Amino acid sequence: MSRDPGPRETRGRFQLPEPEGSGVPSPQPDATMLSRLLKEHQAKQNERKELQEKRRREAITAATCLTEALVDHLNVGVAQAYMNQRKLDHEVKTLQVQAAQFAKQTGQWIGMVENFNQALKEIGDVENWARSIELDMRTIATALEYVYKGQLQPAPS
């Protein structure tokens, strides 16, 4: 870096440059200092951006891993629920078939019971009919007996 040997203005005054061999260090010119500060600032900003980008990639990777783990965990539950649902559907179909068979069998039993009741009624009707005929036959037999006894006895005169 070369020094500017010309006069500088400092707070409204001109200051002459100090001779080179005077032994007192001269301050760096403002432009050089600003340039250096700007470069340092940009370097720090680039480091921060790189660090931030690295952390962002790490966060994305971690979030992806977490999401996959959660989805896998949920998928296990969903798969179990799906299997349970399939088993329930199969059981429901089996139960429906068995219920239909039971209803058919129950209908047959009801028909048999109704036929049996009808047969019992008919037997009861036949029994009543037989009693009625028996009663009629006794009545006729008694009447014939009176008639027969009346013919054997002489008529009172």
PDB file of C-alpha atoms in Angstrom:
ATOM      1  CA  MET A   1       0.000   0.000   0.000  1.00  0.00           C
ATOM      2  CA  SER A   2       1.304   3.378  -0.866  1.00  0.00           C
ATOM      3  CA  ARG A   3       0.771   6.435   1.173  1.00  0.00           C
ATOM      4  CA  ASP A   4      -0.609   9.596  -0.257  1.00  0.00           C
ATOM      5  CA  PRO A   5       2.067  12.290   0.171  1.00  0.00           C
ATOM      6  CA  GLY A   6      -0.404  15.145  -0.473  1.00  0.00           C
ATOM      7  CA  PRO A   7      -2.195  17.276   2.149  1.00  0.00           C
ATOM      8  CA  ARG A   8      -5.294  15.837   3.898  1.00  0.00           C
ATOM      9  CA  GLU A   9      -8.212  17.713   5.320  1.00  0.00           C
ATOM     10  CA  THR A  10      -8.994  16.990   8.936  1.00  0.00           C
ATOM     11  CA  ARG A  11     -11.932  18.810  10.484  1.00  0.00           C
ATOM     12  CA  GLY A  12     -11.662  21.756   8.199  1.00  0.00           C
ATOM     13  CA  ARG A  13      -7.875  22.056   8.417  1.00  0.00           C
ATOM     14  CA  PHE A  14      -5.187  20.854   6.141  1.00  0.00           C
ATOM     15  CA  GLN A  15      -2.629  18.571   7.566  1.00  0.00           C
ATOM     16  CA  LEU A  16       0.624  17.969   5.840  1.00  0.00           C
ATOM     17  CA  PRO A  17       1.801  14.437   5.499  1.00  0.00           C
ATOM     18  CA  GLU A  18       4.486  13.415   7.865  1.00  0.00           C
ATOM     19  CA  PRO A  19       7.802  12.538   6.380  1.00  0.00           C
ATOM     20  CA  GLU A  20       8.498   8.867   5.942  1.00  0.00           C
ATOM     21  CA  GLY A  21      11.405   8.464   8.162  1.00  0.00           C
ATOM     22  CA  SER A  22      10.004  10.397  11.122  1.00  0.00           C
ATOM     23  CA  GLY A  23       9.353   7.267  13.199  1.00  0.00           C
ATOM     24  CA  VAL A  24       5.711   8.127  13.979  1.00  0.00           C
ATOM     25  CA  PRO A  25       3.319   5.735  12.252  1.00  0.00           C
ATOM     26  CA  SER A  26       0.811   7.493  10.053  1.00  0.00           C
ATOM     27  CA  PRO A  27      -2.828   6.426  10.178  1.00  0.00           C
ATOM     28  CA  GLN A  28      -4.134   4.413   7.247  1.00  0.00           C
ATOM     29  CA  PRO A  29      -6.107   6.370   4.746  1.00  0.00           C
ATOM     30  CA  ASP A  30      -9.888   6.196   5.279  1.00  0.00           C
ATOM     31  CA  ALA A  31     -10.598   4.524   1.931  1.00  0.00           C
ATOM     32  CA  THR A  32      -8.213   1.667   2.653  1.00  0.00           C
ATOM     33  CA  MET A  33      -9.657   1.173   6.120  1.00  0.00           C
ATOM     34  CA  LEU A  34     -13.203   1.218   4.786  1.00  0.00           C
ATOM     35  CA  SER A  35     -12.260  -1.245   2.070  1.00  0.00           C
ATOM     36  CA  ARG A  36     -10.707  -3.566   4.640  1.00  0.00           C
ATOM     37  CA  LEU A  37     -13.744  -3.251   6.941  1.00  0.00           C
ATOM     38  CA  LEU A  38     -16.068  -3.910   4.013  1.00  0.00           C
ATOM     39  CA  LYS A  39     -14.120  -7.026   3.042  1.00  0.00           C
ATOM     40  CA  GLU A  40     -14.159  -8.275   6.639  1.00  0.00           C
ATOM     41  CA  HIS A  41     -17.874  -7.607   6.900  1.00  0.00           C
ATOM     42  CA  GLN A  42     -18.566  -9.410   3.618  1.00  0.00           C
ATOM     43  CA  ALA A  43     -16.408 -12.348   4.716  1.00  0.00           C
ATOM     44  CA  LYS A  44     -18.295 -12.578   8.023  1.00  0.00           C
ATOM     45  CA  GLN A  45     -21.606 -12.331   6.187  1.00  0.00           C
ATOM     46  CA  ASN A  46     -20.552 -15.118   3.816  1.00  0.00           C
ATOM     47  CA  GLU A  47     -19.519 -17.267   6.798  1.00  0.00           C
ATOM     48  CA  ARG A  48     -22.877 -16.597   8.468  1.00  0.00           C
ATOM     49  CA  LYS A  49     -24.736 -17.381   5.237  1.00  0.00           C
ATOM     50  CA  GLU A  50     -22.820 -20.634   4.818  1.00  0.00           C
ATOM     51  CA  LEU A  51     -23.460 -21.552   8.452  1.00  0.00           C
ATOM     52  CA  GLN A  52     -27.118 -20.637   8.075  1.00  0.00           C
ATOM     53  CA  GLU A  53     -27.381 -22.653   4.853  1.00  0.00           C
ATOM     54  CA  LYS A  54     -25.680 -25.616   6.556  1.00  0.00           C
ATOM     55  CA  ARG A  55     -28.088 -25.384   9.503  1.00  0.00           C
ATOM     56  CA  ARG A  56     -31.037 -25.060   7.106  1.00  0.00           C
ATOM     57  CA  ARG A  57     -29.966 -28.244   5.271  1.00  0.00           C
ATOM     58  CA  GLU A  58     -29.506 -30.024   8.610  1.00  0.00           C
ATOM     59  CA  ALA A  59     -32.950 -28.846   9.744  1.00  0.00           C
ATOM     60  CA  ILE A  60     -34.507 -30.044   6.485  1.00  0.00           C
ATOM     61  CA  THR A  61     -32.777 -33.405   6.838  1.00  0.00           C
ATOM     62  CA  ALA A  62     -33.904 -33.723  10.463  1.00  0.00           C
ATOM     63  CA  ALA A  63     -37.472 -32.706   9.572  1.00  0.00           C
ATOM     64  CA  THR A  64     -37.512 -35.232   6.738  1.00  0.00           C
ATOM     65  CA  CYS A  65     -36.299 -37.991   9.061  1.00  0.00           C
ATOM     66  CA  LEU A  66     -38.896 -37.030  11.663  1.00  0.00           C
ATOM     67  CA  THR A  67     -41.658 -36.948   9.067  1.00  0.00           C
ATOM     68  CA  GLU A  68     -40.667 -40.356   7.740  1.00  0.00           C
ATOM     69  CA  ALA A  69     -40.544 -41.780  11.254  1.00  0.00           C
ATOM     70  CA  LEU A  70     -43.987 -40.353  12.061  1.00  0.00           C
ATOM     71  CA  VAL A  71     -45.455 -41.616   8.798  1.00  0.00           C
ATOM     72  CA  ASP A  72     -43.955 -45.056   9.404  1.00  0.00           C
ATOM     73  CA  HIS A  73     -45.381 -45.076  12.922  1.00  0.00           C
ATOM     74  CA  LEU A  74     -48.801 -44.014  11.652  1.00  0.00           C
ATOM     75  CA  ASN A  75     -48.658 -46.509   8.801  1.00  0.00           C
ATOM     76  CA  VAL A  76     -48.227 -49.339  11.289  1.00  0.00           C
ATOM     77  CA  GLY A  77     -51.434 -48.281  13.035  1.00  0.00           C
ATOM     78  CA  VAL A  78     -53.250 -47.746   9.748  1.00  0.00           C
ATOM     79  CA  ALA A  79     -52.147 -51.154   8.475  1.00  0.00           C
ATOM     80  CA  GLN A  80     -53.350 -52.785  11.694  1.00  0.00           C
ATOM     81  CA  ALA A  81     -56.675 -50.947  11.464  1.00  0.00           C
ATOM     82  CA  TYR A  82     -57.017 -52.039   7.818  1.00  0.00           C
ATOM     83  CA  MET A  83     -56.363 -55.671   8.735  1.00  0.00           C
ATOM     84  CA  ASN A  84     -58.865 -55.455  11.593  1.00  0.00           C
ATOM     85  CA  GLN A  85     -61.422 -53.921   9.234  1.00  0.00           C
ATOM     86  CA  ARG A  86     -60.924 -56.740   6.734  1.00  0.00           C
ATOM     87  CA  LYS A  87     -61.382 -59.330   9.497  1.00  0.00           C
ATOM     88  CA  LEU A  88     -64.524 -57.553  10.705  1.00  0.00           C
ATOM     89  CA  ASP A  89     -65.921 -57.444   7.155  1.00  0.00           C
ATOM     90  CA  HIS A  90     -65.296 -61.177   6.788  1.00  0.00           C
ATOM     91  CA  GLU A  91     -66.924 -61.879  10.152  1.00  0.00           C
ATOM     92  CA  VAL A  92     -69.932 -59.705   9.229  1.00  0.00           C
ATOM     93  CA  LYS A  93     -70.418 -61.613   5.962  1.00  0.00           C
ATOM     94  CA  THR A  94     -70.153 -64.935   7.801  1.00  0.00           C
ATOM     95  CA  LEU A  95     -72.618 -63.728  10.422  1.00  0.00           C
ATOM     96  CA  GLN A  96     -75.042 -62.574   7.725  1.00  0.00           C
ATOM     97  CA  VAL A  97     -74.928 -65.999   6.046  1.00  0.00           C
ATOM     98  CA  GLN A  98     -75.434 -67.772   9.359  1.00  0.00           C
ATOM     99  CA  ALA A  99     -78.274 -65.404  10.309  1.00  0.00           C
ATOM    100  CA  ALA A 100     -79.999 -66.123   6.985  1.00  0.00           C
ATOM    101  CA  GLN A 101     -79.609 -69.873   7.547  1.00  0.00           C
ATOM    102  CA  PHE A 102     -80.941 -69.532  11.096  1.00  0.00           C
ATOM    103  CA  ALA A 103     -83.912 -67.488   9.863  1.00  0.00           C
ATOM    104  CA  LYS A 104     -84.679 -70.155   7.248  1.00  0.00           C
ATOM    105  CA  GLN A 105     -84.395 -72.924   9.835  1.00  0.00           C
ATOM    106  CA  THR A 106     -86.535 -70.953  12.282  1.00  0.00           C
ATOM    107  CA  GLY A 107     -89.167 -70.515   9.588  1.00  0.00           C
ATOM    108  CA  GLN A 108     -89.167 -74.273   9.018  1.00  0.00           C
ATOM    109  CA  TRP A 109     -89.511 -74.900  12.753  1.00  0.00           C
ATOM    110  CA  ILE A 110     -92.394 -72.424  12.985  1.00  0.00           C
ATOM    111  CA  GLY A 111     -94.091 -74.203  10.073  1.00  0.00           C
ATOM    112  CA  MET A 112     -93.638 -77.580  11.779  1.00  0.00           C
ATOM    113  CA  VAL A 113     -95.022 -76.233  15.068  1.00  0.00           C
ATOM    114  CA  GLU A 114     -98.031 -74.736  13.274  1.00  0.00           C
ATOM    115  CA  ASN A 115     -98.657 -78.059  11.489  1.00  0.00           C
ATOM    116  CA  PHE A 116     -98.351 -79.881  14.814  1.00  0.00           C
ATOM    117  CA  ASN A 117    -100.821 -77.451  16.427  1.00  0.00           C
ATOM    118  CA  GLN A 118    -103.212 -77.956  13.529  1.00  0.00           C
ATOM    119  CA  ALA A 119    -102.897 -81.726  13.918  1.00  0.00           C
ATOM    120  CA  LEU A 120    -103.606 -81.417  17.656  1.00  0.00           C
ATOM    121  CA  LYS A 121    -106.673 -79.313  16.895  1.00  0.00           C
ATOM    122  CA  GLU A 122    -107.842 -81.888  14.428  1.00  0.00           C
ATOM    123  CA  ILE A 123    -107.279 -84.637  17.002  1.00  0.00           C
ATOM    124  CA  GLY A 124    -109.235 -82.570  19.492  1.00  0.00           C
ATOM    125  CA  ASP A 125    -111.971 -82.121  16.907  1.00  0.00           C
ATOM    126  CA  VAL A 126    -112.014 -85.888  16.230  1.00  0.00           C
ATOM    127  CA  GLU A 127    -112.128 -86.595  19.957  1.00  0.00           C
ATOM    128  CA  ASN A 128    -115.042 -84.204  20.363  1.00  0.00           C
ATOM    129  CA  TRP A 129    -116.720 -85.748  17.343  1.00  0.00           C
ATOM    130  CA  ALA A 130    -116.156 -89.226  18.809  1.00  0.00           C
ATOM    131  CA  ARG A 131    -117.644 -88.159  22.167  1.00  0.00           C
ATOM    132  CA  SER A 132    -120.569 -86.609  20.408  1.00  0.00           C
ATOM    133  CA  ILE A 133    -121.192 -89.787  18.448  1.00  0.00           C
ATOM    134  CA  GLU A 134    -120.739 -91.912  21.578  1.00  0.00           C
ATOM    135  CA  LEU A 135    -123.289 -89.771  23.394  1.00  0.00           C
ATOM    136  CA  ASP A 136    -125.672 -90.043  20.486  1.00  0.00           C
ATOM    137  CA  MET A 137    -125.162 -93.819  20.365  1.00  0.00           C
ATOM    138  CA  ARG A 138    -125.899 -94.123  24.102  1.00  0.00           C
ATOM    139  CA  THR A 139    -128.993 -92.072  23.667  1.00  0.00           C
ATOM    140  CA  ILE A 140    -130.116 -94.306  20.803  1.00  0.00           C
ATOM    141  CA  ALA A 141    -129.160 -97.445  22.743  1.00  0.00           C
ATOM    142  CA  THR A 142    -131.132 -96.262  25.762  1.00  0.00           C
ATOM    143  CA  ALA A 143    -134.120 -95.422  23.587  1.00  0.00           C
ATOM    144  CA  LEU A 144    -133.966 -98.824  21.897  1.00  0.00           C
ATOM    145  CA  GLU A 145    -133.677-100.489  25.269  1.00  0.00           C
ATOM    146  CA  TYR A 146    -136.800 -98.703  26.489  1.00  0.00           C
ATOM    147  CA  VAL A 147    -138.607 -99.648  23.355  1.00  0.00           C
ATOM    148  CA  TYR A 148    -137.486-103.239  23.624  1.00  0.00           C
ATOM    149  CA  LYS A 149    -138.483-103.440  27.291  1.00  0.00           C
ATOM    150  CA  GLY A 150    -141.773-101.812  26.492  1.00  0.00           C
ATOM    151  CA  GLN A 151    -142.602-104.523  23.934  1.00  0.00           C
ATOM    152  CA  LEU A 152    -141.842-107.335  26.300  1.00  0.00           C
ATOM    153  CA  GLN A 153    -144.076-106.104  29.026  1.00  0.00           C
ATOM    154  CA  PRO A 154    -147.809-106.366  28.544  1.00  0.00           C
ATOM    155  CA  ALA A 155    -149.484-103.142  28.125  1.00  0.00           C
ATOM    156  CA  PRO A 156    -151.481-102.138  31.122  1.00  0.00           C
ATOM    157  CA  SER A 157    -155.095-102.018  30.353  1.00  0.00           C
TER     158      SER A 157
END
